[in-house]
Amino acid sequence: MPKGNLICPGCIRKLSWVRGPVCKCCGKEIISETAEYCSDCAIHPRSFSNGMALLNYNEISAPSLAKIKYHNHREYLDFYAEAIARRYGYFFERHKEAVLVPVPVHPARLRSRGFNQAGELAVRLGRLTGLSVNEALLVRTRKTAPQKDLGPDERLRNLRHAFAVTAEAPPTVILTDDIYTTGSTIEACTRVLKAAGACQVYFVSICIGGS
């Protein structure tokens, strides 16, 4: 890898960057030039305003996220945070009053893993954008069943009462997470944040899954 770079040119070329057209709500790539929303957002009403992601979740990006979460390769987040800050700098500049809030993991998982990848991403984005970060506002109160084998409605039910807030929420929140799939986690977090006083909730993730 060239000195001073966070990723080699060969790996950059392999990454599947999110490109338009994208869903106006979640930022997921859509095929149609005329459709405004992806199939998930068209069917399921969203409480969050909108979101954005850097990469499509596929066979190239998936191992990278796994290495962050399960093999402590937190240095990968340096590259991802810089790429997000560059690509969506206009958004962060427009929302200077917003607070970055990571999607929390359950305390048991935090103890075993030693860190929350969404929190690490939020801290890096905070440094790069100048936005405030609150890692303690949103907490996970219930350890839920794995989401990967559940449908969208089942995922949301699975996450009911799984999150709580520790204080009054600021008017504008930007949630951070490593991957957005069906939107159930972001939706569950948004609902408790709005109940605690947030007016607008956005999200930013490293990867986003297909419809």
PDB file of N, CA and C in Angstrom, residues 105-168:
ATOM      1  N   VAL A 105     -24.761  -1.332  20.911  1.00  0.00           N
ATOM      2  CA  VAL A 105     -24.797  -2.785  21.039  1.00  0.00           C
ATOM      3  C   VAL A 105     -25.136  -3.118  22.489  1.00  0.00           C
ATOM      4  N   HIS A 106     -25.599  -4.340  22.719  1.00  0.00           N
ATOM      5  CA  HIS A 106     -25.939  -4.752  24.078  1.00  0.00           C
ATOM      6  C   HIS A 106     -24.676  -4.781  24.936  1.00  0.00           C
ATOM      7  N   PRO A 107     -24.781  -4.406  26.229  1.00  0.00           N
ATOM      8  CA  PRO A 107     -23.604  -4.405  27.109  1.00  0.00           C
ATOM      9  C   PRO A 107     -22.816  -5.715  27.107  1.00  0.00           C
ATOM     10  N   ALA A 108     -23.523  -6.843  27.008  1.00  0.00           N
ATOM     11  CA  ALA A 108     -22.820  -8.134  26.982  1.00  0.00           C
ATOM     12  C   ALA A 108     -21.957  -8.259  25.732  1.00  0.00           C
ATOM     13  N   ARG A 109     -22.480  -7.806  24.614  1.00  0.00           N
ATOM     14  CA  ARG A 109     -21.710  -7.856  23.366  1.00  0.00           C
ATOM     15  C   ARG A 109     -20.556  -6.866  23.411  1.00  0.00           C
ATOM     16  N   LEU A 110     -20.791  -5.716  24.028  1.00  0.00           N
ATOM     17  CA  LEU A 110     -19.741  -4.709  24.154  1.00  0.00           C
ATOM     18  C   LEU A 110     -18.584  -5.242  24.998  1.00  0.00           C
ATOM     19  N   ARG A 111     -18.920  -5.958  26.057  1.00  0.00           N
ATOM     20  CA  ARG A 111     -17.870  -6.531  26.905  1.00  0.00           C
ATOM     21  C   ARG A 111     -17.053  -7.576  26.160  1.00  0.00           C
ATOM     22  N   SER A 112     -17.727  -8.418  25.382  1.00  0.00           N
ATOM     23  CA  SER A 112     -17.014  -9.485  24.682  1.00  0.00           C
ATOM     24  C   SER A 112     -16.197  -8.948  23.509  1.00  0.00           C
ATOM     25  N   ARG A 113     -16.721  -7.937  22.830  1.00  0.00           N
ATOM     26  CA  ARG A 113     -16.038  -7.394  21.652  1.00  0.00           C
ATOM     27  C   ARG A 113     -15.027  -6.331  22.034  1.00  0.00           C
ATOM     28  N   GLY A 114     -15.340  -5.584  23.082  1.00  0.00           N
ATOM     29  CA  GLY A 114     -14.437  -4.539  23.551  1.00  0.00           C
ATOM     30  C   GLY A 114     -14.698  -3.166  22.976  1.00  0.00           C
ATOM     31  N   PHE A 115     -15.554  -3.054  21.994  1.00  0.00           N
ATOM     32  CA  PHE A 115     -15.866  -1.761  21.388  1.00  0.00           C
ATOM     33  C   PHE A 115     -17.142  -1.895  20.569  1.00  0.00           C
ATOM     34  N   ASN A 116     -17.722  -0.741  20.258  1.00  0.00           N
ATOM     35  CA  ASN A 116     -18.891  -0.673  19.380  1.00  0.00           C
ATOM     36  C   ASN A 116     -18.446  -0.023  18.082  1.00  0.00           C
ATOM     37  N   GLN A 117     -18.505  -0.746  16.990  1.00  0.00           N
ATOM     38  CA  GLN A 117     -18.014  -0.215  15.718  1.00  0.00           C
ATOM     39  C   GLN A 117     -18.766   1.046  15.289  1.00  0.00           C
ATOM     40  N   ALA A 118     -20.066   1.130  15.615  1.00  0.00           N
ATOM     41  CA  ALA A 118     -20.838   2.329  15.273  1.00  0.00           C
ATOM     42  C   ALA A 118     -20.356   3.531  16.084  1.00  0.00           C
ATOM     43  N   GLY A 119     -19.962   3.281  17.334  1.00  0.00           N
ATOM     44  CA  GLY A 119     -19.420   4.344  18.176  1.00  0.00           C
ATOM     45  C   GLY A 119     -18.070   4.821  17.677  1.00  0.00           C
ATOM     46  N   GLU A 120     -17.241   3.872  17.262  1.00  0.00           N
ATOM     47  CA  GLU A 120     -15.925   4.221  16.717  1.00  0.00           C
ATOM     48  C   GLU A 120     -16.076   5.060  15.436  1.00  0.00           C
ATOM     49  N   LEU A 121     -17.053   4.704  14.624  1.00  0.00           N
ATOM     50  CA  LEU A 121     -17.316   5.468  13.405  1.00  0.00           C
ATOM     51  C   LEU A 121     -17.784   6.880  13.752  1.00  0.00           C
ATOM     52  N   ALA A 122     -18.689   6.995  14.726  1.00  0.00           N
ATOM     53  CA  ALA A 122     -19.211   8.305  15.125  1.00  0.00           C
ATOM     54  C   ALA A 122     -18.099   9.221  15.624  1.00  0.00           C
ATOM     55  N   VAL A 123     -17.198   8.688  16.433  1.00  0.00           N
ATOM     56  CA  VAL A 123     -16.094   9.485  16.976  1.00  0.00           C
ATOM     57  C   VAL A 123     -15.211  10.001  15.840  1.00  0.00           C
ATOM     58  N   ARG A 124     -14.893   9.144  14.891  1.00  0.00           N
ATOM     59  CA  ARG A 124     -14.055   9.556  13.759  1.00  0.00           C
ATOM     60  C   ARG A 124     -14.762  10.604  12.900  1.00  0.00           C
ATOM     61  N   LEU A 125     -16.045  10.407  12.660  1.00  0.00           N
ATOM     62  CA  LEU A 125     -16.797  11.396  11.881  1.00  0.00           C
ATOM     63  C   LEU A 125     -16.892  12.730  12.627  1.00  0.00           C
ATOM     64  N   GLY A 126     -17.019  12.651  13.937  1.00  0.00           N
ATOM     65  CA  GLY A 126     -17.060  13.873  14.734  1.00  0.00           C
ATOM     66  C   GLY A 126     -15.789  14.684  14.595  1.00  0.00           C
ATOM     67  N   ARG A 127     -14.664  13.989  14.630  1.00  0.00           N
ATOM     68  CA  ARG A 127     -13.376  14.676  14.477  1.00  0.00           C
ATOM     69  C   ARG A 127     -13.250  15.314  13.095  1.00  0.00           C
ATOM     70  N   LEU A 128     -13.730  14.623  12.081  1.00  0.00           N
ATOM     71  CA  LEU A 128     -13.571  15.089  10.703  1.00  0.00           C
ATOM     72  C   LEU A 128     -14.550  16.198  10.331  1.00  0.00           C
ATOM     73  N   THR A 129     -15.739  16.179  10.919  1.00  0.00           N
ATOM     74  CA  THR A 129     -16.787  17.133  10.534  1.00  0.00           C
ATOM     75  C   THR A 129     -17.003  18.258  11.536  1.00  0.00           C
ATOM     76  N   GLY A 130     -16.512  18.083  12.755  1.00  0.00           N
ATOM     77  CA  GLY A 130     -16.740  19.074  13.795  1.00  0.00           C
ATOM     78  C   GLY A 130     -18.071  18.918  14.508  1.00  0.00           C
ATOM     79  N   LEU A 131     -18.847  17.888  14.148  1.00  0.00           N
ATOM     80  CA  LEU A 131     -20.133  17.660  14.815  1.00  0.00           C
ATOM     81  C   LEU A 131     -19.926  17.041  16.196  1.00  0.00           C
ATOM     82  N   SER A 132     -20.861  17.320  17.089  1.00  0.00           N
ATOM     83  CA  SER A 132     -20.828  16.727  18.425  1.00  0.00           C
ATOM     84  C   SER A 132     -21.177  15.244  18.348  1.00  0.00           C
ATOM     85  N   VAL A 133     -20.635  14.482  19.282  1.00  0.00           N
ATOM     86  CA  VAL A 133     -20.900  13.048  19.374  1.00  0.00           C
ATOM     87  C   VAL A 133     -21.421  12.730  20.763  1.00  0.00           C
ATOM     88  N   ASN A 134     -22.483  11.942  20.833  1.00  0.00           N
ATOM     89  CA  ASN A 134     -23.002  11.485  22.129  1.00  0.00           C
ATOM     90  C   ASN A 134     -23.145   9.973  22.076  1.00  0.00           C
ATOM     91  N   GLU A 135     -22.170   9.263  22.635  1.00  0.00           N
ATOM     92  CA  GLU A 135     -22.192   7.801  22.617  1.00  0.00           C
ATOM     93  C   GLU A 135     -23.063   7.214  23.716  1.00  0.00           C
ATOM     94  N   ALA A 136     -23.504   8.057  24.654  1.00  0.00           N
ATOM     95  CA  ALA A 136     -24.258   7.551  25.806  1.00  0.00           C
ATOM     96  C   ALA A 136     -25.755   7.811  25.717  1.00  0.00           C
ATOM     97  N   LEU A 137     -26.190   8.563  24.695  1.00  0.00           N
ATOM     98  CA  LEU A 137     -27.606   8.933  24.628  1.00  0.00           C
ATOM     99  C   LEU A 137     -28.516   7.738  24.389  1.00  0.00           C
ATOM    100  N   LEU A 138     -28.116   6.869  23.489  1.00  0.00           N
ATOM    101  CA  LEU A 138     -28.941   5.728  23.090  1.00  0.00           C
ATOM    102  C   LEU A 138     -28.306   4.450  23.625  1.00  0.00           C
ATOM    103  N   VAL A 139     -29.101   3.633  24.318  1.00  0.00           N
ATOM    104  CA  VAL A 139     -28.580   2.392  24.894  1.00  0.00           C
ATOM    105  C   VAL A 139     -29.445   1.217  24.449  1.00  0.00           C
ATOM    106  N   ARG A 140     -28.811   0.057  24.437  1.00  0.00           N
ATOM    107  CA  ARG A 140     -29.534  -1.172  24.098  1.00  0.00           C
ATOM    108  C   ARG A 140     -29.899  -1.863  25.399  1.00  0.00           C
ATOM    109  N   THR A 141     -31.180  -2.062  25.611  1.00  0.00           N
ATOM    110  CA  THR A 141     -31.653  -2.584  26.890  1.00  0.00           C
ATOM    111  C   THR A 141     -32.012  -4.057  26.850  1.00  0.00           C
ATOM    112  N   ARG A 142     -32.112  -4.602  25.654  1.00  0.00           N
ATOM    113  CA  ARG A 142     -32.520  -6.005  25.525  1.00  0.00           C
ATOM    114  C   ARG A 142     -31.682  -6.698  24.479  1.00  0.00           C
ATOM    115  N   LYS A 143     -31.192  -7.866  24.823  1.00  0.00           N
ATOM    116  CA  LYS A 143     -30.425  -8.663  23.870  1.00  0.00           C
ATOM    117  C   LYS A 143     -31.417  -9.404  22.991  1.00  0.00           C
ATOM    118  N   THR A 144     -31.381  -9.124  21.703  1.00  0.00           N
ATOM    119  CA  THR A 144     -32.386  -9.666  20.784  1.00  0.00           C
ATOM    120  C   THR A 144     -31.847 -10.863  20.009  1.00  0.00           C
ATOM    121  N   ALA A 145     -32.775 -11.607  19.414  1.00  0.00           N
ATOM    122  CA  ALA A 145     -32.389 -12.730  18.561  1.00  0.00           C
ATOM    123  C   ALA A 145     -31.699 -12.185  17.312  1.00  0.00           C
ATOM    124  N   PRO A 146     -30.826 -12.971  16.679  1.00  0.00           N
ATOM    125  CA  PRO A 146     -30.159 -12.520  15.455  1.00  0.00           C
ATOM    126  C   PRO A 146     -31.165 -12.090  14.396  1.00  0.00           C
ATOM    127  N   GLN A 147     -30.863 -10.990  13.717  1.00  0.00           N
ATOM    128  CA  GLN A 147     -31.788 -10.403  12.758  1.00  0.00           C
ATOM    129  C   GLN A 147     -31.694 -11.020  11.358  1.00  0.00           C
ATOM    130  N   LYS A 148     -30.566 -11.664  11.045  1.00  0.00           N
ATOM    131  CA  LYS A 148     -30.283 -12.012   9.653  1.00  0.00           C
ATOM    132  C   LYS A 148     -31.298 -12.957   9.011  1.00  0.00           C
ATOM    133  N   ASP A 149     -31.972 -13.790   9.822  1.00  0.00           N
ATOM    134  CA  ASP A 149     -32.916 -14.749   9.241  1.00  0.00           C
ATOM    135  C   ASP A 149     -34.369 -14.289   9.348  1.00  0.00           C
ATOM    136  N   LEU A 150     -34.579 -13.038   9.737  1.00  0.00           N
ATOM    137  CA  LEU A 150     -35.932 -12.514   9.927  1.00  0.00           C
ATOM    138  C   LEU A 150     -36.315 -11.572   8.794  1.00  0.00           C
ATOM    139  N   GLY A 151     -37.615 -11.519   8.497  1.00  0.00           N
ATOM    140  CA  GLY A 151     -38.130 -10.570   7.521  1.00  0.00           C
ATOM    141  C   GLY A 151     -38.234  -9.189   8.140  1.00  0.00           C
ATOM    142  N   PRO A 152     -38.534  -8.147   7.338  1.00  0.00           N
ATOM    143  CA  PRO A 152     -38.594  -6.775   7.846  1.00  0.00           C
ATOM    144  C   PRO A 152     -39.553  -6.585   9.018  1.00  0.00           C
ATOM    145  N   ASP A 153     -40.762  -7.121   8.920  1.00  0.00           N
ATOM    146  CA  ASP A 153     -41.730  -6.955  10.006  1.00  0.00           C
ATOM    147  C   ASP A 153     -41.289  -7.708  11.259  1.00  0.00           C
ATOM    148  N   GLU A 154     -40.731  -8.895  11.059  1.00  0.00           N
ATOM    149  CA  GLU A 154     -40.242  -9.682  12.195  1.00  0.00           C
ATOM    150  C   GLU A 154     -39.063  -8.985  12.858  1.00  0.00           C
ATOM    151  N   ARG A 155     -38.221  -8.355  12.056  1.00  0.00           N
ATOM    152  CA  ARG A 155     -37.071  -7.637  12.606  1.00  0.00           C
ATOM    153  C   ARG A 155     -37.525  -6.501  13.523  1.00  0.00           C
ATOM    154  N   LEU A 156     -38.536  -5.756  13.072  1.00  0.00           N
ATOM    155  CA  LEU A 156     -39.014  -4.635  13.864  1.00  0.00           C
ATOM    156  C   LEU A 156     -39.647  -5.120  15.159  1.00  0.00           C
ATOM    157  N   ARG A 157     -40.402  -6.200  15.094  1.00  0.00           N
ATOM    158  CA  ARG A 157     -40.985  -6.775  16.314  1.00  0.00           C
ATOM    159  C   ARG A 157     -39.889  -7.259  17.255  1.00  0.00           C
ATOM    160  N   ASN A 158     -38.857  -7.856  16.676  1.00  0.00           N
ATOM    161  CA  ASN A 158     -37.747  -8.360  17.463  1.00  0.00           C
ATOM    162  C   ASN A 158     -37.041  -7.236  18.228  1.00  0.00           C
ATOM    163  N   LEU A 159     -37.060  -6.028  17.661  1.00  0.00           N
ATOM    164  CA  LEU A 159     -36.354  -4.892  18.254  1.00  0.00           C
ATOM    165  C   LEU A 159     -37.233  -4.025  19.151  1.00  0.00           C
ATOM    166  N   ARG A 160     -38.509  -4.422  19.289  1.00  0.00           N
ATOM    167  CA  ARG A 160     -39.411  -3.642  20.135  1.00  0.00           C
ATOM    168  C   ARG A 160     -38.885  -3.607  21.564  1.00  0.00           C
ATOM    169  N   HIS A 161     -38.789  -2.429  22.129  1.00  0.00           N
ATOM    170  CA  HIS A 161     -38.302  -2.212  23.501  1.00  0.00           C
ATOM    171  C   HIS A 161     -36.830  -2.601  23.668  1.00  0.00           C
ATOM    172  N   ALA A 162     -36.091  -2.679  22.561  1.00  0.00           N
ATOM    173  CA  ALA A 162     -34.674  -3.039  22.651  1.00  0.00           C
ATOM    174  C   ALA A 162     -33.778  -1.823  22.876  1.00  0.00           C
ATOM    175  N   PHE A 163     -34.310  -0.619  22.640  1.00  0.00           N
ATOM    176  CA  PHE A 163     -33.511   0.593  22.785  1.00  0.00           C
ATOM    177  C   PHE A 163     -34.177   1.571  23.744  1.00  0.00           C
ATOM    178  N   ALA A 164     -33.360   2.394  24.380  1.00  0.00           N
ATOM    179  CA  ALA A 164     -33.864   3.430  25.283  1.00  0.00           C
ATOM    180  C   ALA A 164     -32.913   4.616  25.232  1.00  0.00           C
ATOM    181  N   VAL A 165     -33.410   5.787  25.649  1.00  0.00           N
ATOM    182  CA  VAL A 165     -32.562   6.970  25.714  1.00  0.00           C
ATOM    183  C   VAL A 165     -32.292   7.320  27.171  1.00  0.00           C
ATOM    184  N   THR A 166     -31.153   7.924  27.421  1.00  0.00           N
ATOM    185  CA  THR A 166     -30.729   8.234  28.783  1.00  0.00           C
ATOM    186  C   THR A 166     -30.968   9.689  29.160  1.00  0.00           C
ATOM    187  N   ALA A 167     -31.358  10.513  28.179  1.00  0.00           N
ATOM    188  CA  ALA A 167     -31.597  11.934  28.432  1.00  0.00           C
ATOM    189  C   ALA A 167     -32.491  12.468  27.318  1.00  0.00           C
ATOM    190  N   GLU A 168     -32.871  13.734  27.446  1.00  0.00           N
ATOM    191  CA  GLU A 168     -33.663  14.346  26.371  1.00  0.00           C
ATOM    192  C   GLU A 168     -32.835  14.383  25.096  1.00  0.00           C
TER     193      GLU A 168
END
